[in-house]
Amino acid sequence: MKIEEVKSSCKTQRISAHTHIKGLGLNDSGYAIQFAAGLVGQDSAREAAGLVVDLVKSKKMAGRAVLMAGPPGTGKTAIALAIAQELGNKVPFCPMVGSEVYSTEIKKTEVLMENFRRAIGLRIKETKEVYEGEVTELTPVETENPMGGYGKTVSQVIIGLKTAKGTKQLKLDPSIYQSLQKEKVETGDVIYIEANSGAVKRQGRSDNYATEFDLEAEEYVPLPKGEVHKKKEVVQDVTLHDLDVANAKPQGGQDIMSMMGQLMKPKKTEITDKLRKEVNKIVNQYIDQGIAELVPGVLFIDEVHMLDIETFTYLHRSLESAIAPIVIFATNRGQCTIRGTDVIAPHGIPLDLLDRLLIIRTLPYSTSEIEQIVKLRTVTEGLQIEDDALTYLSELGTRTTLRYVIQLLTPASLSAKIDGRTAIKKEDVEEIASLFIDAKSSAKILTQNKDKFMM
Ligand SMILES: Nc1ncnc2c1ncn2[C@@H]1O[C@H](COP(=O)(O)OP(=O)(O)O)[C@@H](O)[C@H]1O
Ligand SMILES: [Mg+2]
């Protein structure tokens, strides 16, 4: 079982529409601040979400789940993301859409299980022998290539490390030089080198250099205390799914067909139930020994009415298992049939599951709230907009949806650019809005001209 060198396989998330959201924006007593942490209005939903965060932190959410219910574009996804951010930045957030479970290759429950395990983190703490300090010098020592020729090779690296207590000069193997380069280590950085494996970890830039520039995406860390050579607690965050993948064997045998199969689908691995049990066993051992700690994250299932009765039953059971993430569902449907049955239920969710849900309602925004959100998005996207264009957009948003007007921003800025302007004018918005119609108008046109469309 490999646990040491597991790479984190975070799903690359397409949440760029939500980059402005940094948290729930609540005050100390848990009330929503009208405009904070990138969120505007929707006070009750945010306060309810704050309570969910408290419940999760005090470990009282077990066996329960949250449902965000409300019309499209009312911030359901945004608030779910904010909940994950409030739980801490190392807490896994795994978003999925209900319809993702339907695949011809993989079982529905398998897809759910994988996402479940993506949403459960494991924090592994190990005490390791390390050399740690601020890099004071970094000199590769070159020698003539022993194989002949003109090239030179690095035969060793001299590195100076400084802590609050002392300095040390180390002579290192050239292989470590490569890892130093990979981590882009320079003098002035704080790093540590694991004594056994030679693995290098760059922790950030030393505080002593912090005043160099003000605008930098750099993390500054204090000069390490203690000796350079010491025992240090090293923390690593992975998800259960990462461990499954790291331990999965490539599929197939040695015959030509399965070799071909592997060529066509590189990296295709099979994670079986047996393997998961194995991984769980090891994880439990680590937890018992106090080396590791479970960090339940958030599994966000959007368009939950797309799930069918089979997956609901499975989910219901999984919620009760000992290690489960916090599940947040979202839907914009009212009464509809539960897929796979002909029963009509609220949100298309079976009643017994519905019973377990804390339901948070999101409401349509007022014109001034829409104006604030659109303004916020223009700032985030680095666009400029004139006041009357902003007013026009927010009124349009009240008649259509928030999502629609946010989507108009980029094309409108292009239209402005074509005219050689930097700021978006009202004409740009009007022009773009006439080119791209919103869903409601589109539906209206469809019903008015029924006879002209194919059925
Ligand atoms: N209260 C809010 N404050 C700031 N931005 C919001 C708020 N509600 C929604 N948004 C933004 O509006 C857009 C649509 O919201 P979204 O969360 O996708 O709606 P839903 O999931 O309910 O359909 C997103 O870009 C989202 O980040
Ligand atoms: Mg959404």
Tab-separated table of C-alpha atoms and ligand atoms in Angstrom:
chain	number	residue	atom	x	y	z
A	1	MET	CA	0.000	0.000	0.000
A	2	LYS	CA	1.481	3.311	-1.092
A	3	ILE	CA	0.519	6.293	0.911
A	4	GLU	CA	3.623	8.399	0.756
A	5	GLU	CA	3.756	9.702	-2.764
A	6	VAL	CA	0.156	10.087	-3.683
A	7	LYS	CA	-0.583	12.886	-6.068
A	8	SER	CA	-3.715	14.842	-5.452
A	9	SER	CA	-6.135	14.428	-8.350
A	10	CYS	CA	-8.495	17.331	-7.779
A	11	LYS	CA	-11.149	17.458	-10.500
A	12	THR	CA	-10.339	20.499	-12.573
A	13	GLN	CA	-13.314	22.598	-11.747
A	14	ARG	CA	-15.114	24.897	-14.098
A	15	ILE	CA	-16.342	27.265	-11.495
A	16	SER	CA	-14.944	30.370	-13.073
A	17	ALA	CA	-18.431	31.891	-12.880
A	18	HIS	CA	-18.004	31.877	-9.115
A	19	THR	CA	-14.448	33.183	-8.734
A	20	HIS	CA	-15.723	36.231	-6.847
A	21	ILE	CA	-17.067	34.103	-4.004
A	22	LYS	CA	-14.817	33.810	-0.969
A	23	GLY	CA	-17.166	32.658	1.784
A	24	LEU	CA	-20.621	33.155	3.261
A	25	GLY	CA	-19.983	36.699	4.496
A	26	LEU	CA	-21.637	36.349	7.906
A	27	ASN	CA	-20.841	38.408	11.000
A	28	ASP	CA	-19.786	36.940	14.356
A	29	SER	CA	-23.354	36.311	15.463
A	30	GLY	CA	-24.127	34.491	12.234
A	31	TYR	CA	-26.138	37.188	10.481
A	32	ALA	CA	-25.582	37.895	6.801
A	33	ILE	CA	-23.785	41.109	5.939
A	34	GLN	CA	-25.638	42.530	2.909
A	35	PHE	CA	-22.519	42.482	0.715
A	36	ALA	CA	-19.530	40.512	1.975
A	37	ALA	CA	-17.118	37.796	0.875
A	38	GLY	CA	-18.406	38.214	-2.690
A	39	LEU	CA	-22.022	37.409	-1.810
A	40	VAL	CA	-24.912	39.840	-2.146
A	41	GLY	CA	-28.341	39.566	-0.466
A	42	GLN	CA	-30.024	36.139	-0.177
A	43	ASP	CA	-29.732	36.680	3.590
A	44	SER	CA	-31.839	33.826	4.984
A	45	ALA	CA	-30.219	31.235	2.727
A	46	ARG	CA	-26.746	32.409	3.735
A	47	GLU	CA	-27.633	32.390	7.428
A	48	ALA	CA	-29.069	28.878	7.083
A	49	ALA	CA	-25.895	27.833	5.297
A	50	GLY	CA	-23.911	29.280	8.188
A	51	LEU	CA	-25.821	27.027	10.579
A	52	VAL	CA	-25.022	24.054	8.365
A	53	VAL	CA	-21.334	24.960	8.620
A	54	ASP	CA	-21.666	25.071	12.435
A	55	LEU	CA	-23.434	21.698	12.468
A	56	VAL	CA	-20.709	20.177	10.320
A	57	LYS	CA	-17.956	21.642	12.490
A	58	SER	CA	-19.540	20.278	15.651
A	59	LYS	CA	-19.964	16.921	13.874
A	60	LYS	CA	-23.757	16.917	14.136
A	61	MET	CA	-24.559	16.546	10.433
A	62	ALA	CA	-24.063	12.785	10.230
A	63	GLY	CA	-26.783	11.035	8.271
A	64	ARG	CA	-28.287	14.297	7.080
A	65	ALA	CA	-27.933	16.276	3.900
A	66	VAL	CA	-28.788	19.711	2.551
A	67	LEU	CA	-31.044	20.632	-0.345
A	68	MET	CA	-30.759	24.023	-2.031
A	69	ALA	CA	-34.069	24.704	-3.761
A	70	GLY	CA	-34.873	27.732	-5.869
A	71	PRO	CA	-35.285	29.121	-9.383
A	72	PRO	CA	-32.316	29.127	-11.818
A	73	GLY	CA	-29.677	31.771	-11.176
A	74	THR	CA	-30.531	32.425	-7.538
A	75	GLY	CA	-27.135	31.425	-6.146
A	76	LYS	CA	-27.590	27.748	-5.230
A	77	THR	CA	-24.201	26.695	-6.588
A	78	ALA	CA	-22.614	29.888	-5.297
A	79	ILE	CA	-23.773	29.259	-1.722
A	80	ALA	CA	-22.774	25.569	-1.797
A	81	LEU	CA	-19.291	26.643	-2.833
A	82	ALA	CA	-19.236	29.226	-0.055
A	83	ILE	CA	-20.119	26.499	2.481
A	84	ALA	CA	-17.103	24.470	1.365
A	85	GLN	CA	-14.899	27.565	1.646
A	86	GLU	CA	-16.130	28.242	5.181
A	87	LEU	CA	-15.213	24.701	6.200
A	88	GLY	CA	-11.551	25.384	5.434
A	89	ASN	CA	-9.342	25.555	2.400
A	90	LYS	CA	-8.094	21.971	2.663
A	91	VAL	CA	-11.597	20.548	2.768
A	92	PRO	CA	-12.423	18.719	-0.476
A	93	PHE	CA	-15.272	20.121	-2.582
A	94	CYS	CA	-16.491	17.760	-5.278
A	95	PRO	CA	-19.143	19.115	-7.637
A	96	MET	CA	-21.162	16.830	-9.915
A	97	VAL	CA	-24.397	16.923	-11.896
A	98	GLY	CA	-27.137	14.357	-11.369
A	99	SER	CA	-27.034	13.196	-14.978
A	100	GLU	CA	-23.336	12.268	-14.650
A	101	VAL	CA	-24.375	8.902	-13.242
A	102	TYR	CA	-25.744	7.735	-16.594
A	103	SER	CA	-22.945	6.158	-18.544
A	104	THR	CA	-22.905	3.125	-20.765
A	105	GLU	CA	-19.560	2.012	-19.380
A	106	ILE	CA	-19.782	2.506	-15.662
A	107	LYS	CA	-22.500	1.528	-13.235
A	108	LYS	CA	-24.525	4.369	-11.776
A	109	THR	CA	-23.618	3.480	-8.229
A	110	GLU	CA	-19.954	3.285	-9.196
A	111	VAL	CA	-20.002	6.906	-10.386
A	112	LEU	CA	-21.611	7.968	-7.124
A	113	MET	CA	-19.136	5.975	-5.047
A	114	GLU	CA	-16.191	7.537	-6.848
A	115	ASN	CA	-17.494	11.040	-6.211
A	116	PHE	CA	-18.246	10.139	-2.614
A	117	ARG	CA	-14.625	9.207	-2.133
A	118	ARG	CA	-13.398	12.309	-3.928
A	119	ALA	CA	-15.229	14.291	-1.276
A	120	ILE	CA	-13.563	12.605	1.704
A	121	GLY	CA	-10.126	13.835	2.616
A	122	LEU	CA	-7.430	12.226	4.677
A	123	ARG	CA	-4.840	14.318	6.473
A	124	ILE	CA	-1.724	12.290	7.070
A	125	LYS	CA	0.725	13.465	9.688
A	126	GLU	CA	4.131	11.901	9.818
A	127	THR	CA	7.188	12.761	11.788
A	128	LYS	CA	10.124	12.822	9.450
A	129	GLU	CA	13.778	13.571	9.725
A	130	VAL	CA	14.376	16.729	7.702
A	131	TYR	CA	16.807	19.505	6.951
A	132	GLU	CA	14.892	22.753	7.053
A	133	GLY	CA	15.816	26.382	6.671
A	134	GLU	CA	16.075	29.485	4.530
A	135	VAL	CA	18.292	28.885	1.529
A	136	THR	CA	21.393	31.070	1.813
A	137	GLU	CA	23.344	29.592	-1.055
A	138	LEU	CA	22.687	27.162	-3.848
A	139	THR	CA	25.699	26.191	-5.935
A	140	PRO	CA	25.821	23.249	-8.271
A	141	VAL	CA	29.363	21.898	-8.559
A	142	GLU	CA	30.132	20.899	-12.120
A	143	THR	CA	32.763	18.466	-13.259
A	144	GLU	CA	33.929	17.266	-16.645
A	145	ASN	CA	31.623	14.624	-17.991
A	146	PRO	CA	33.246	11.335	-16.954
A	147	MET	CA	31.887	9.704	-20.105
A	148	GLY	CA	34.027	12.017	-22.221
A	149	GLY	CA	32.690	14.631	-24.629
A	150	TYR	CA	32.480	18.346	-24.028
A	151	GLY	CA	29.512	18.510	-21.674
A	152	LYS	CA	29.748	19.047	-17.986
A	153	THR	CA	27.641	17.327	-15.386
A	154	VAL	CA	26.568	18.356	-11.934
A	155	SER	CA	28.406	16.115	-9.516
A	156	GLN	CA	27.047	17.608	-6.320
A	157	VAL	CA	25.123	20.570	-4.956
A	158	ILE	CA	26.183	22.757	-2.086
A	159	ILE	CA	23.267	24.259	-0.246
A	160	GLY	CA	23.282	26.542	2.782
A	161	LEU	CA	20.317	26.437	5.134
A	162	LYS	CA	19.679	28.984	7.867
A	163	THR	CA	17.318	28.817	10.853
A	164	ALA	CA	16.851	31.093	13.840
A	165	LYS	CA	19.333	28.929	15.716
A	166	GLY	CA	22.093	28.262	13.233
A	167	THR	CA	23.255	27.567	9.717
A	168	LYS	CA	24.423	24.434	8.008
A	169	GLN	CA	26.040	23.699	4.699
A	170	LEU	CA	25.024	20.458	3.028
A	171	LYS	CA	26.529	18.557	0.143
A	172	LEU	CA	23.783	16.907	-1.813
A	173	ASP	CA	23.420	14.300	-4.488
A	174	PRO	CA	22.738	15.657	-8.027
A	175	SER	CA	19.344	13.932	-8.069
A	176	ILE	CA	18.222	16.330	-5.353
A	177	TYR	CA	19.351	19.207	-7.568
A	178	GLN	CA	16.634	18.178	-10.011
A	179	SER	CA	13.941	18.281	-7.355
A	180	LEU	CA	15.251	21.672	-6.244
A	181	GLN	CA	14.832	22.918	-9.789
A	182	LYS	CA	11.403	21.379	-10.103
A	183	GLU	CA	10.227	23.241	-7.015
A	184	LYS	CA	11.918	26.391	-8.413
A	185	VAL	CA	13.950	26.925	-5.273
A	186	GLU	CA	16.008	30.127	-5.079
A	187	THR	CA	18.038	31.710	-2.341
A	188	GLY	CA	15.709	33.317	0.148
A	189	ASP	CA	13.131	30.515	0.004
A	190	VAL	CA	12.258	28.396	3.013
A	191	ILE	CA	12.450	24.706	2.166
A	192	TYR	CA	12.869	21.356	3.769
A	193	ILE	CA	14.567	18.240	2.452
A	194	GLU	CA	13.493	14.852	3.736
A	195	ALA	CA	16.538	12.999	4.968
A	196	ASN	CA	15.420	9.543	3.849
A	197	SER	CA	13.904	10.155	0.447
A	198	GLY	CA	15.614	13.398	-0.518
A	199	ALA	CA	12.243	14.865	-1.416
A	200	VAL	CA	12.290	18.663	-1.482
A	201	LYS	CA	9.383	20.814	-0.410
A	202	ARG	CA	9.297	24.556	-0.893
A	203	GLN	CA	7.236	26.170	1.841
A	204	GLY	CA	7.365	29.757	0.647
A	205	ARG	CA	9.539	32.795	0.632
A	206	SER	CA	11.270	33.878	3.812
A	207	ASP	CA	9.745	36.770	5.743
A	208	ASN	CA	13.034	38.641	5.453
A	209	TYR	CA	12.268	39.241	1.786
A	210	ALA	CA	8.644	40.219	2.325
A	211	THR	CA	9.084	43.944	1.665
A	212	GLU	CA	10.583	43.525	-1.792
A	213	PHE	CA	7.303	43.958	-3.685
A	214	ASP	CA	3.802	44.585	-2.513
A	215	LEU	CA	1.959	42.921	-5.337
A	216	GLU	CA	2.981	39.324	-5.445
A	217	ALA	CA	1.202	36.002	-5.361
A	218	GLU	CA	3.713	34.663	-2.902
A	219	GLU	CA	3.364	33.068	0.463
A	220	TYR	CA	5.722	34.400	3.082
A	221	VAL	CA	6.775	32.162	5.932
A	222	PRO	CA	8.817	32.932	9.028
A	223	LEU	CA	12.382	31.765	9.441
A	224	PRO	CA	12.164	28.236	10.890
A	225	LYS	CA	12.978	27.825	14.557
A	226	GLY	CA	15.265	25.165	16.007
A	227	GLU	CA	18.186	23.405	14.363
A	228	VAL	CA	18.528	22.814	10.627
A	229	HIS	CA	18.594	19.050	11.094
A	230	LYS	CA	15.570	17.927	13.062
A	231	LYS	CA	12.422	15.872	13.259
A	232	LYS	CA	9.410	17.591	11.768
A	233	GLU	CA	5.730	16.815	11.493
A	234	VAL	CA	4.888	16.711	7.800
A	235	VAL	CA	1.227	17.046	6.801
A	236	GLN	CA	-0.196	15.765	3.543
A	237	ASP	CA	-3.774	16.075	2.301
A	238	VAL	CA	-5.218	13.478	-0.069
A	239	THR	CA	-8.682	12.141	-0.795
A	240	LEU	CA	-9.775	8.523	-0.499
A	241	HIS	CA	-10.198	8.507	-4.267
A	242	ASP	CA	-6.536	9.519	-4.698
A	243	LEU	CA	-5.556	6.507	-2.596
A	244	ASP	CA	-7.821	4.219	-4.637
A	245	VAL	CA	-6.244	5.399	-7.888
A	246	ALA	CA	-2.715	5.161	-6.568
A	247	ASN	CA	-3.293	1.576	-5.559
A	248	ALA	CA	-5.285	0.390	-8.554
A	249	LYS	CA	-3.583	-2.032	-10.878
A	250	PRO	CA	-3.790	-1.504	-14.623
A	251	GLN	CA	-6.537	-3.566	-16.140
A	252	GLY	CA	-6.083	-6.647	-18.275
A	253	GLY	CA	-3.568	-9.425	-18.707
A	254	GLN	CA	-0.623	-10.093	-20.966
A	255	ASP	CA	-2.460	-11.162	-24.137
A	256	ILE	CA	-2.349	-8.962	-27.214
A	257	MET	CA	-5.942	-7.773	-27.085
A	258	SER	CA	-5.731	-6.460	-23.576
A	259	MET	CA	-2.350	-4.904	-24.294
A	260	MET	CA	-4.010	-3.118	-27.209
A	261	GLY	CA	-6.765	-2.069	-24.874
A	262	GLN	CA	-4.202	-0.522	-22.584
A	263	LEU	CA	-2.622	1.340	-25.465
A	264	MET	CA	-5.916	2.789	-26.556
A	265	LYS	CA	-6.927	3.799	-23.083
A	266	PRO	CA	-3.811	4.696	-21.205
A	267	LYS	CA	-4.221	5.224	-17.484
A	268	LYS	CA	-7.436	3.234	-17.438
A	269	THR	CA	-7.424	1.554	-14.100
A	270	GLU	CA	-9.960	-0.496	-12.342
A	271	ILE	CA	-10.983	0.323	-8.831
A	272	THR	CA	-12.850	-2.591	-7.366
A	273	ASP	CA	-14.859	-2.852	-4.180
A	274	LYS	CA	-12.204	-5.163	-2.868
A	275	LEU	CA	-9.524	-2.544	-3.423
A	276	ARG	CA	-11.626	0.085	-1.678
A	277	LYS	CA	-12.071	-2.210	1.311
A	278	GLU	CA	-8.314	-2.762	1.373
A	279	VAL	CA	-7.690	0.997	1.276
A	280	ASN	CA	-10.274	1.564	4.009
A	281	LYS	CA	-8.581	-1.014	6.194
A	282	ILE	CA	-5.218	0.703	5.920
A	283	VAL	CA	-6.801	4.106	6.411
A	284	ASN	CA	-8.513	2.877	9.577
A	285	GLN	CA	-5.230	1.531	10.858
A	286	TYR	CA	-3.575	4.885	10.280
A	287	ILE	CA	-6.433	6.625	12.048
A	288	ASP	CA	-6.213	4.265	15.024
A	289	GLN	CA	-2.493	4.888	15.266
A	290	GLY	CA	-3.133	8.622	15.237
A	291	ILE	CA	-1.128	9.154	12.051
A	292	ALA	CA	-4.070	10.190	9.941
A	293	GLU	CA	-7.309	12.053	10.378
A	294	LEU	CA	-10.437	11.993	8.226
A	295	VAL	CA	-11.561	15.303	6.744
A	296	PRO	CA	-15.092	14.889	5.410
A	297	GLY	CA	-15.628	17.361	2.561
A	298	VAL	CA	-18.597	18.456	0.511
A	299	LEU	CA	-20.206	16.484	-2.306
A	300	PHE	CA	-22.372	18.834	-4.345
A	301	ILE	CA	-24.970	17.174	-6.579
A	302	ASP	CA	-26.610	19.671	-8.916
A	303	GLU	CA	-29.866	18.904	-10.808
A	304	VAL	CA	-30.722	16.232	-8.255
A	305	HIS	CA	-34.057	15.467	-9.998
A	306	MET	CA	-31.954	13.750	-12.684
A	307	LEU	CA	-31.102	10.918	-10.270
A	308	ASP	CA	-33.345	7.852	-10.328
A	309	ILE	CA	-34.836	5.683	-7.621
A	310	GLU	CA	-31.918	3.239	-7.703
A	311	THR	CA	-29.307	5.955	-7.086
A	312	PHE	CA	-31.474	7.605	-4.439
A	313	THR	CA	-31.668	4.355	-2.491
A	314	TYR	CA	-27.931	3.909	-2.771
A	315	LEU	CA	-27.284	7.500	-1.665
A	316	HIS	CA	-29.643	7.132	1.233
A	317	ARG	CA	-27.728	4.115	2.449
A	318	SER	CA	-24.314	5.703	1.902
A	319	LEU	CA	-25.307	8.731	3.959
A	320	GLU	CA	-25.475	6.432	6.947
A	321	SER	CA	-22.062	4.849	6.479
A	322	ALA	CA	-19.367	5.665	8.987
A	323	ILE	CA	-17.352	7.786	6.610
A	324	ALA	CA	-19.555	10.035	4.521
A	325	PRO	CA	-19.037	13.531	3.155
A	326	ILE	CA	-21.548	16.325	3.630
A	327	VAL	CA	-23.934	16.015	0.702
A	328	ILE	CA	-25.526	19.151	-0.728
A	329	PHE	CA	-28.204	18.698	-3.376
A	330	ALA	CA	-29.544	21.438	-5.607
A	331	THR	CA	-32.622	21.599	-7.778
A	332	ASN	CA	-34.790	24.128	-9.563
A	333	ARG	CA	-37.756	21.770	-9.966
A	334	GLY	CA	-40.943	21.760	-7.951
A	335	GLN	CA	-43.242	18.735	-8.054
A	336	CYS	CA	-42.012	16.184	-10.568
A	337	THR	CA	-41.819	12.448	-11.047
A	338	ILE	CA	-39.070	10.479	-9.393
A	339	ARG	CA	-37.080	9.020	-12.266
A	340	GLY	CA	-37.553	5.298	-12.660
A	341	THR	CA	-41.027	5.398	-11.068
A	342	ASP	CA	-44.277	7.170	-11.820
A	343	VAL	CA	-44.574	8.665	-8.371
A	344	ILE	CA	-44.789	12.441	-8.207
A	345	ALA	CA	-42.837	13.953	-5.315
A	346	PRO	CA	-41.514	17.364	-4.274
A	347	HIS	CA	-38.304	18.082	-6.259
A	348	GLY	CA	-38.481	14.530	-7.648
A	349	ILE	CA	-36.910	13.200	-4.445
A	350	PRO	CA	-38.304	10.135	-2.621
A	351	LEU	CA	-40.082	11.102	0.598
A	352	ASP	CA	-37.897	9.073	2.944
A	353	LEU	CA	-34.784	10.851	1.682
A	354	LEU	CA	-36.558	14.194	1.662
A	355	ASP	CA	-37.232	13.628	5.353
A	356	ARG	CA	-33.531	13.721	6.092
A	357	LEU	CA	-32.829	16.927	4.255
A	358	LEU	CA	-32.349	20.398	5.627
A	359	ILE	CA	-33.941	22.463	2.875
A	360	ILE	CA	-32.582	25.910	2.102
A	361	ARG	CA	-34.683	28.090	-0.172
A	362	THR	CA	-33.170	30.679	-2.493
A	363	LEU	CA	-35.315	33.542	-3.778
A	364	PRO	CA	-35.138	35.732	-6.899
A	365	TYR	CA	-33.029	38.878	-6.530
A	366	SER	CA	-34.236	42.467	-6.497
A	367	THR	CA	-33.083	44.846	-9.216
A	368	SER	CA	-30.583	46.555	-6.931
A	369	GLU	CA	-29.112	43.202	-5.831
A	370	ILE	CA	-28.728	42.170	-9.454
A	371	GLU	CA	-26.994	45.478	-10.084
A	372	GLN	CA	-24.527	44.785	-7.260
A	373	ILE	CA	-23.777	41.272	-8.500
A	374	VAL	CA	-23.318	42.368	-12.121
A	375	LYS	CA	-21.016	45.172	-10.957
A	376	LEU	CA	-19.033	42.647	-8.927
A	377	ARG	CA	-18.669	40.387	-11.946
A	378	THR	CA	-17.449	43.243	-14.160
A	379	VAL	CA	-14.771	44.043	-11.588
A	380	THR	CA	-13.759	40.379	-11.314
A	381	GLU	CA	-13.569	40.012	-15.078
A	382	GLY	CA	-11.633	43.271	-15.391
A	383	LEU	CA	-14.288	45.031	-17.493
A	384	GLN	CA	-15.508	48.623	-17.418
A	385	ILE	CA	-19.149	49.529	-17.699
A	386	GLU	CA	-21.041	52.828	-17.887
A	387	ASP	CA	-23.738	53.503	-15.327
A	388	ASP	CA	-26.717	53.503	-17.682
A	389	ALA	CA	-25.558	50.204	-19.186
A	390	LEU	CA	-25.424	48.737	-15.686
A	391	THR	CA	-28.933	50.000	-14.912
A	392	TYR	CA	-30.208	48.588	-18.187
A	393	LEU	CA	-28.607	45.202	-17.439
A	394	SER	CA	-30.057	44.969	-13.942
A	395	GLU	CA	-33.555	45.801	-15.188
A	396	LEU	CA	-33.128	43.207	-17.898
A	397	GLY	CA	-31.978	40.739	-15.245
A	398	THR	CA	-35.136	41.278	-13.243
A	399	ARG	CA	-37.257	40.400	-16.280
A	400	THR	CA	-35.042	37.461	-17.354
A	401	THR	CA	-32.469	35.813	-15.083
A	402	LEU	CA	-29.276	36.845	-13.335
A	403	ARG	CA	-27.325	34.161	-15.181
A	404	TYR	CA	-28.461	35.565	-18.541
A	405	VAL	CA	-27.271	39.102	-17.854
A	406	ILE	CA	-23.953	37.884	-16.423
A	407	GLN	CA	-23.447	35.946	-19.626
A	408	LEU	CA	-24.059	39.069	-21.706
A	409	LEU	CA	-21.092	40.866	-20.125
A	410	THR	CA	-18.288	39.320	-22.145
A	411	PRO	CA	-19.945	39.653	-25.586
A	412	ALA	CA	-20.951	43.232	-24.698
A	413	SER	CA	-17.350	44.062	-23.849
A	414	LEU	CA	-16.300	42.615	-27.205
A	415	SER	CA	-18.835	44.815	-28.946
A	416	ALA	CA	-17.379	47.821	-27.149
A	417	LYS	CA	-13.886	46.826	-28.173
A	418	ILE	CA	-14.884	46.534	-31.837
A	419	ASP	CA	-16.047	50.147	-31.586
A	420	GLY	CA	-12.683	51.065	-30.116
A	421	ARG	CA	-13.961	51.728	-26.602
A	422	THR	CA	-12.927	50.222	-23.278
A	423	ALA	CA	-16.144	50.766	-21.320
A	424	ILE	CA	-19.391	48.940	-22.081
A	425	LYS	CA	-22.164	51.345	-23.182
A	426	LYS	CA	-25.917	50.863	-23.106
A	427	GLU	CA	-25.924	50.383	-26.911
A	428	ASP	CA	-23.550	47.430	-26.588
A	429	VAL	CA	-25.840	45.710	-24.140
A	430	GLU	CA	-28.933	46.424	-26.241
A	431	GLU	CA	-27.262	45.081	-29.346
A	432	ILE	CA	-26.026	41.895	-27.660
A	433	ALA	CA	-29.358	41.318	-25.910
A	434	SER	CA	-31.106	41.492	-29.285
A	435	LEU	CA	-28.658	38.983	-30.742
A	436	PHE	CA	-28.825	36.465	-27.915
A	437	ILE	CA	-32.307	36.036	-26.536
A	438	ASP	CA	-32.991	34.778	-23.045
A	439	ALA	CA	-34.702	31.486	-22.240
A	440	LYS	CA	-38.095	33.002	-21.400
A	441	SER	CA	-38.361	34.970	-24.653
A	442	SER	CA	-37.142	31.946	-26.554
A	443	ALA	CA	-39.917	29.842	-25.052
A	444	LYS	CA	-42.446	32.550	-25.901
A	445	ILE	CA	-41.317	32.665	-29.532
A	446	LEU	CA	-41.597	28.900	-29.669
A	447	THR	CA	-45.203	28.854	-28.492
A	448	GLN	CA	-46.178	31.762	-30.746
A	449	ASN	CA	-44.769	30.076	-33.823
A	450	LYS	CA	-45.556	26.500	-32.944
A	451	ASP	CA	-46.588	25.564	-36.499
A	452	LYS	CA	-43.207	26.598	-37.942
A	453	PHE	CA	-41.092	24.241	-35.827
A	454	MET	CA	-40.776	20.498	-36.150
A	455	MET	CA	-42.270	18.490	-33.324
B	1	LIG	N1	-25.889	36.225	-3.779
B	1	LIG	C1	-24.964	36.277	-4.743
B	1	LIG	N2	-23.894	37.079	-4.634
B	1	LIG	C2	-22.986	37.145	-5.604
B	1	LIG	N3	-23.016	36.416	-6.730
B	1	LIG	C3	-24.056	35.583	-6.914
B	1	LIG	C4	-25.066	35.460	-5.928
B	1	LIG	N4	-25.983	34.567	-6.371
B	1	LIG	C5	-25.558	34.142	-7.561
B	1	LIG	N5	-24.404	34.745	-7.917
B	1	LIG	C6	-23.664	34.540	-9.174
B	1	LIG	O1	-24.657	34.493	-10.201
B	1	LIG	C7	-24.436	33.430	-11.117
B	1	LIG	C8	-25.564	32.440	-11.129
B	1	LIG	O2	-25.682	31.829	-9.838
B	1	LIG	P1	-25.661	30.247	-9.578
B	1	LIG	O3	-25.125	30.017	-8.221
B	1	LIG	O4	-24.999	29.539	-10.692
B	1	LIG	O5	-27.226	29.970	-9.604
B	1	LIG	P2	-27.996	28.581	-9.505
B	1	LIG	O6	-27.018	27.519	-9.116
B	1	LIG	O7	-29.040	28.834	-8.447
B	1	LIG	O8	-28.629	28.350	-10.837
B	1	LIG	C9	-23.104	32.835	-10.697
B	1	LIG	O9	-22.078	33.471	-11.439
B	1	LIG	C10	-23.018	33.185	-9.230
B	1	LIG	O10	-21.675	33.204	-8.799
B	2	MG	MG	-26.364	25.935	-10.300
